[in-house]
Amino acid sequence: MNFYGFTPRTPLAKVYALRHAPHKKKIPETPLRADFETMRLPFPTDRLDVPTLLRAYRMGVFPMASDRHAPTFAWYAGMEHQGGLCRAHLPLDRLTISRSLVKTLRQKKFSVSINEDFEAVIRACADVPRRGQKGTWISETLIDGYCTLFDAGIAHCVTCRDAQGALAGGLYGVQVGGGFCGESVVSLMPDAGKVALVHLVARLWRGGFDFLETQQVTPLTGAMGGVWIDLPDYLDLLEACRDNSRANFALPGLSEAQILEPYLAFRKKCQ
């Protein structure tokens, strides 16, 4: 199935057949490997709760519906890219920020906050039409599940608002120890999604996170430095950091400016 213009993601059960394809590394010895080998889907496909979602993300899989109104969904481990099974990530120390975007950030065109109105952000991600897409993979079942995960303090969002307080854009994702799995980003106004993404990366960098996973390299993430990573390498990375209890998303006592400005200075020095 082609998910709205991007390379098809691969269902978890199909990974068994693909794990024999040439990779730099074998799939590491984790609970996930046992599920691959027996071709069992260890999760439900009609409901989501906190234990299920947390276990899935710790194992490296995520849910996705076929369309906005689908009653069920499937679990995915990655997507096929250049003959292999891959994920994607944005290196926290190598984010590409254009001069025009830096100008927008410095103009403070949007008010940026974290963990504010999570449901509004995920619903905007689900409902806003996007160029080249015929629909969305975020169903009501997924919205309910991620809102429950947010209430548990595991899912997070970055929210951008305009001068009148209206939602301008944002993103949401799931924290897995020292990793952050980005799920979706939306722009209701020009550049709002990019602003949210820069603020997210700056926060993860300052908060001691190990990586930002993005599932795939999209036009947005590709332009900002996103790269593909082989699934076995991603699972190694996930296993190494999923029990990291030092990563701090909230960063209490620091304003958005106090988090953003040091990161912008760091990136300017590196470029």
Tab-separated table of C-alpha atoms in Angstrom:
chain	number	residue	atom	x	y	z
A	1	MET	CA	0.000	0.000	0.000
A	2	ASN	CA	1.306	3.454	-0.850
A	3	PHE	CA	0.749	5.872	2.003
A	4	TYR	CA	-0.004	9.106	0.196
A	5	GLY	CA	3.088	9.613	-1.928
A	6	PHE	CA	5.751	8.039	0.271
A	7	THR	CA	7.448	4.647	0.073
A	8	PRO	CA	5.160	1.990	1.616
A	9	ARG	CA	5.677	1.123	5.251
A	10	THR	CA	6.091	-2.558	5.935
A	11	PRO	CA	3.764	-4.489	8.301
A	12	LEU	CA	5.406	-6.111	11.301
A	13	ALA	CA	4.623	-9.643	10.101
A	14	LYS	CA	6.454	-9.047	6.820
A	15	VAL	CA	9.708	-8.290	8.637
A	16	TYR	CA	10.250	-12.023	9.076
A	17	ALA	CA	10.724	-12.358	5.330
A	18	LEU	CA	12.898	-9.259	5.111
A	19	ARG	CA	15.250	-10.015	7.967
A	20	HIS	CA	17.221	-12.334	5.672
A	21	ALA	CA	17.959	-9.437	3.310
A	22	PRO	CA	21.537	-8.099	3.496
A	23	HIS	CA	22.042	-5.597	6.316
A	24	LYS	CA	25.067	-4.153	8.017
A	25	LYS	CA	23.969	-5.855	11.212
A	26	LYS	CA	21.617	-8.638	12.184
A	27	ILE	CA	18.496	-7.775	14.139
A	28	PRO	CA	19.696	-7.589	17.761
A	29	GLU	CA	18.659	-10.110	20.385
A	30	THR	CA	15.625	-8.328	21.825
A	31	PRO	CA	12.056	-9.390	22.573
A	32	LEU	CA	11.163	-7.921	19.194
A	33	ARG	CA	13.305	-10.477	17.363
A	34	ALA	CA	11.328	-13.374	18.831
A	35	ASP	CA	8.116	-11.826	17.551
A	36	PHE	CA	9.661	-11.390	14.089
A	37	GLU	CA	10.788	-15.020	13.957
A	38	THR	CA	7.446	-16.532	14.953
A	39	MET	CA	5.517	-14.016	12.834
A	40	ARG	CA	3.243	-13.232	15.755
A	41	LEU	CA	1.563	-9.852	16.091
A	42	PRO	CA	1.691	-9.353	19.862
A	43	PHE	CA	-0.615	-6.329	19.924
A	44	PRO	CA	-4.331	-5.695	19.340
A	45	THR	CA	-5.459	-3.960	16.128
A	46	ASP	CA	-8.679	-2.374	17.349
A	47	ARG	CA	-7.723	-0.565	20.570
A	48	LEU	CA	-4.797	1.236	22.163
A	49	ASP	CA	-3.886	1.611	25.813
A	50	VAL	CA	-0.819	2.897	27.628
A	51	PRO	CA	0.853	-0.489	28.338
A	52	THR	CA	0.374	-1.605	24.731
A	53	LEU	CA	1.706	1.605	23.191
A	54	LEU	CA	4.643	1.829	25.581
A	55	ARG	CA	5.665	-1.779	24.944
A	56	ALA	CA	5.325	-1.309	21.192
A	57	TYR	CA	7.506	1.807	21.080
A	58	ARG	CA	10.121	0.205	23.310
A	59	MET	CA	10.236	-2.670	20.818
A	60	GLY	CA	10.480	-0.363	17.815
A	61	VAL	CA	7.009	-0.608	16.268
A	62	PHE	CA	4.219	1.934	15.859
A	63	PRO	CA	0.498	1.865	14.892
A	64	MET	CA	-0.975	3.317	11.731
A	65	ALA	CA	-4.478	3.271	10.256
A	66	SER	CA	-5.240	2.966	6.549
A	67	ASP	CA	-7.390	6.122	6.613
A	68	ARG	CA	-8.937	8.707	8.932
A	69	HIS	CA	-12.101	6.682	9.569
A	70	ALA	CA	-10.680	3.149	9.672
A	71	PRO	CA	-12.013	1.110	12.624
A	72	THR	CA	-8.761	-0.869	12.918
A	73	PHE	CA	-5.066	-0.270	12.318
A	74	ALA	CA	-1.835	-2.174	11.741
A	75	TRP	CA	1.565	-2.245	13.429
A	76	TYR	CA	4.678	-1.261	11.496
A	77	ALA	CA	8.399	-1.670	12.102
A	78	GLY	CA	9.671	0.588	9.344
A	79	MET	CA	9.506	1.192	5.641
A	80	GLU	CA	11.208	-0.246	2.603
A	81	HIS	CA	13.941	2.010	1.239
A	82	GLN	CA	16.490	1.047	-1.396
A	83	GLY	CA	15.827	-2.638	-0.906
A	84	GLY	CA	16.055	-2.696	2.869
A	85	LEU	CA	13.858	-2.023	5.873
A	86	CYS	CA	14.589	1.410	7.346
A	87	ARG	CA	13.573	4.144	9.756
A	88	ALA	CA	14.639	7.784	9.674
A	89	HIS	CA	15.986	10.291	12.145
A	90	LEU	CA	17.016	13.917	12.493
A	91	PRO	CA	20.488	14.139	14.087
A	92	LEU	CA	20.090	16.559	16.986
A	93	ASP	CA	23.497	18.168	16.456
A	94	ARG	CA	23.142	18.600	12.690
A	95	LEU	CA	19.751	20.202	12.096
A	96	THR	CA	19.732	22.356	8.954
A	97	ILE	CA	18.112	25.729	9.665
A	98	SER	CA	17.829	28.152	6.759
A	99	ARG	CA	18.574	31.844	7.207
A	100	SER	CA	14.954	32.690	6.498
A	101	LEU	CA	13.802	30.257	9.176
A	102	VAL	CA	16.289	31.716	11.673
A	103	LYS	CA	14.805	35.133	10.885
A	104	THR	CA	11.295	33.798	11.501
A	105	LEU	CA	12.403	32.269	14.800
A	106	ARG	CA	14.025	35.520	15.927
A	107	GLN	CA	10.943	37.544	14.954
A	108	LYS	CA	8.924	35.426	17.384
A	109	LYS	CA	6.057	35.278	14.925
A	110	PHE	CA	4.563	32.432	16.923
A	111	SER	CA	4.130	31.785	20.609
A	112	VAL	CA	5.635	28.348	21.284
A	113	SER	CA	4.779	26.080	24.198
A	114	ILE	CA	5.005	22.426	25.101
A	115	ASN	CA	2.296	19.988	26.172
A	116	GLU	CA	-0.456	22.524	25.607
A	117	ASP	CA	-3.716	21.426	23.964
A	118	PHE	CA	-2.363	18.061	22.823
A	119	GLU	CA	-5.676	16.907	21.385
A	120	ALA	CA	-6.000	20.026	19.221
A	121	VAL	CA	-2.526	19.413	17.796
A	122	ILE	CA	-3.106	15.750	16.951
A	123	ARG	CA	-6.519	16.512	15.449
A	124	ALA	CA	-4.963	19.207	13.273
A	125	CYS	CA	-2.365	16.670	12.143
A	126	ALA	CA	-5.202	14.281	11.286
A	127	ASP	CA	-7.540	16.725	9.546
A	128	VAL	CA	-5.500	19.349	7.702
A	129	PRO	CA	-5.171	18.546	3.965
A	130	ARG	CA	-1.592	18.110	2.771
A	131	ARG	CA	-0.131	18.431	-0.693
A	132	GLY	CA	0.212	15.057	-2.395
A	133	GLN	CA	-1.859	13.202	0.205
A	134	LYS	CA	-5.324	11.714	-0.255
A	135	GLY	CA	-6.067	11.296	3.416
A	136	THR	CA	-4.499	10.586	6.772
A	137	TRP	CA	-3.310	7.596	8.796
A	138	ILE	CA	-4.453	9.115	12.120
A	139	SER	CA	-7.826	7.590	13.003
A	140	GLU	CA	-10.052	8.273	16.007
A	141	THR	CA	-8.708	5.114	17.640
A	142	LEU	CA	-5.155	6.432	17.328
A	143	ILE	CA	-6.173	9.881	18.564
A	144	ASP	CA	-7.747	8.342	21.674
A	145	GLY	CA	-4.690	6.162	22.268
A	146	TYR	CA	-2.166	8.978	21.971
A	147	CYS	CA	-4.270	11.295	24.142
A	148	THR	CA	-4.228	8.593	26.818
A	149	LEU	CA	-0.450	8.332	26.386
A	150	PHE	CA	-0.216	12.115	26.776
A	151	ASP	CA	-2.243	11.988	29.989
A	152	ALA	CA	0.284	9.425	31.250
A	153	GLY	CA	3.149	11.855	30.562
A	154	ILE	CA	4.721	9.734	27.798
A	155	ALA	CA	3.504	11.535	24.672
A	156	HIS	CA	4.374	15.213	24.208
A	157	CYS	CA	3.561	18.049	21.854
A	158	VAL	CA	4.973	21.375	20.726
A	159	THR	CA	2.298	23.985	20.031
A	160	CYS	CA	2.611	27.178	17.975
A	161	ARG	CA	0.022	29.976	18.240
A	162	ASP	CA	-0.319	33.264	16.404
A	163	ALA	CA	-0.610	36.718	17.988
A	164	GLN	CA	-4.354	36.217	18.497
A	165	GLY	CA	-3.842	32.889	20.248
A	166	ALA	CA	-5.118	30.726	17.389
A	167	LEU	CA	-3.426	27.407	16.713
A	168	ALA	CA	-0.833	27.934	13.958
A	169	GLY	CA	0.816	24.522	13.925
A	170	GLY	CA	2.665	21.986	15.991
A	171	LEU	CA	3.788	18.417	16.339
A	172	TYR	CA	3.532	15.461	18.670
A	173	GLY	CA	5.511	12.353	19.500
A	174	VAL	CA	6.385	9.737	22.080
A	175	GLN	CA	9.313	9.675	24.492
A	176	VAL	CA	11.056	6.320	24.836
A	177	GLY	CA	13.791	6.795	27.413
A	178	GLY	CA	16.414	8.927	25.691
A	179	GLY	CA	14.692	8.721	22.321
A	180	PHE	CA	11.862	10.772	20.925
A	181	CYS	CA	9.667	9.221	18.235
A	182	GLY	CA	8.165	12.034	16.183
A	183	GLU	CA	4.723	11.124	14.865
A	184	SER	CA	3.366	14.046	12.869
A	185	VAL	CA	3.861	17.769	12.268
A	186	VAL	CA	1.330	20.251	10.898
A	187	SER	CA	1.343	23.842	9.651
A	188	LEU	CA	-1.880	25.826	9.711
A	189	MET	CA	0.152	28.950	8.923
A	190	PRO	CA	3.362	29.249	6.881
A	191	ASP	CA	6.498	27.986	8.690
A	192	ALA	CA	4.659	27.062	11.903
A	193	GLY	CA	5.539	23.377	11.550
A	194	LYS	CA	9.197	24.201	10.887
A	195	VAL	CA	9.288	26.471	13.934
A	196	ALA	CA	7.793	23.706	16.076
A	197	LEU	CA	10.386	21.250	14.779
A	198	VAL	CA	13.334	23.532	15.548
A	199	HIS	CA	12.010	24.136	19.053
A	200	LEU	CA	11.609	20.382	19.524
A	201	VAL	CA	15.171	19.617	18.419
A	202	ALA	CA	16.566	22.406	20.616
A	203	ARG	CA	14.655	20.992	23.602
A	204	LEU	CA	15.812	17.432	22.984
A	205	TRP	CA	19.415	18.622	22.535
A	206	ARG	CA	19.309	20.605	25.781
A	207	GLY	CA	17.409	17.858	27.609
A	208	GLY	CA	20.012	15.145	27.011
A	209	PHE	CA	18.109	13.046	24.473
A	210	ASP	CA	19.947	10.588	22.255
A	211	PHE	CA	17.919	10.801	19.041
A	212	LEU	CA	14.821	12.063	17.255
A	213	GLU	CA	13.215	9.346	15.111
A	214	THR	CA	10.893	10.455	12.302
A	215	GLN	CA	9.754	7.140	10.707
A	216	GLN	CA	10.594	8.395	7.202
A	217	VAL	CA	12.474	11.134	5.375
A	218	THR	CA	9.791	13.552	4.155
A	219	PRO	CA	10.330	16.721	2.105
A	220	LEU	CA	10.294	18.700	5.367
A	221	THR	CA	12.641	16.518	7.400
A	222	GLY	CA	14.889	15.888	4.401
A	223	ALA	CA	15.394	19.620	3.903
A	224	MET	CA	16.293	19.962	7.572
A	225	GLY	CA	18.864	17.170	7.685
A	226	GLY	CA	16.816	13.990	8.070
A	227	VAL	CA	18.536	10.749	7.067
A	228	TRP	CA	17.567	7.105	6.620
A	229	ILE	CA	18.844	4.472	9.046
A	230	ASP	CA	18.723	0.683	8.597
A	231	LEU	CA	16.158	-0.941	10.884
A	232	PRO	CA	18.755	-3.137	12.663
A	233	ASP	CA	20.854	-0.029	13.372
A	234	TYR	CA	17.789	1.784	14.656
A	235	LEU	CA	16.920	-1.115	16.951
A	236	ASP	CA	20.477	-1.053	18.301
A	237	LEU	CA	20.136	2.670	18.966
A	238	LEU	CA	16.751	2.192	20.618
A	239	GLU	CA	17.981	-0.633	22.817
A	240	ALA	CA	20.941	1.466	23.967
A	241	CYS	CA	18.861	4.446	25.082
A	242	ARG	CA	15.335	3.238	25.882
A	243	ASP	CA	16.150	2.952	29.599
A	244	ASN	CA	17.796	6.386	29.753
A	245	SER	CA	16.059	8.067	32.682
A	246	ARG	CA	18.137	11.256	32.486
A	247	ALA	CA	16.507	12.661	29.336
A	248	ASN	CA	14.320	15.599	30.363
A	249	PHE	CA	11.639	16.912	28.030
A	250	ALA	CA	10.037	19.391	30.435
A	251	LEU	CA	13.214	21.339	31.331
A	252	PRO	CA	11.503	23.196	34.192
A	253	GLY	CA	12.715	26.708	34.889
A	254	LEU	CA	13.840	27.361	31.308
A	255	SER	CA	11.883	29.490	28.863
A	256	GLU	CA	11.590	28.624	25.180
A	257	ALA	CA	14.068	31.406	24.397
A	258	GLN	CA	16.575	30.060	26.935
A	259	ILE	CA	16.366	26.677	25.229
A	260	LEU	CA	16.311	27.915	21.629
A	261	GLU	CA	19.021	30.597	21.601
A	262	PRO	CA	21.925	28.390	22.792
A	263	TYR	CA	20.988	25.837	20.161
A	264	LEU	CA	20.882	28.406	17.371
A	265	ALA	CA	24.286	29.677	18.486
A	266	PHE	CA	25.608	26.113	18.496
A	267	ARG	CA	24.347	25.432	14.981
A	268	LYS	CA	25.726	28.736	13.675
A	269	LYS	CA	29.139	27.866	15.068
A	270	CYS	CA	29.058	24.441	13.412
A	271	GLN	CA	28.044	25.690	9.975
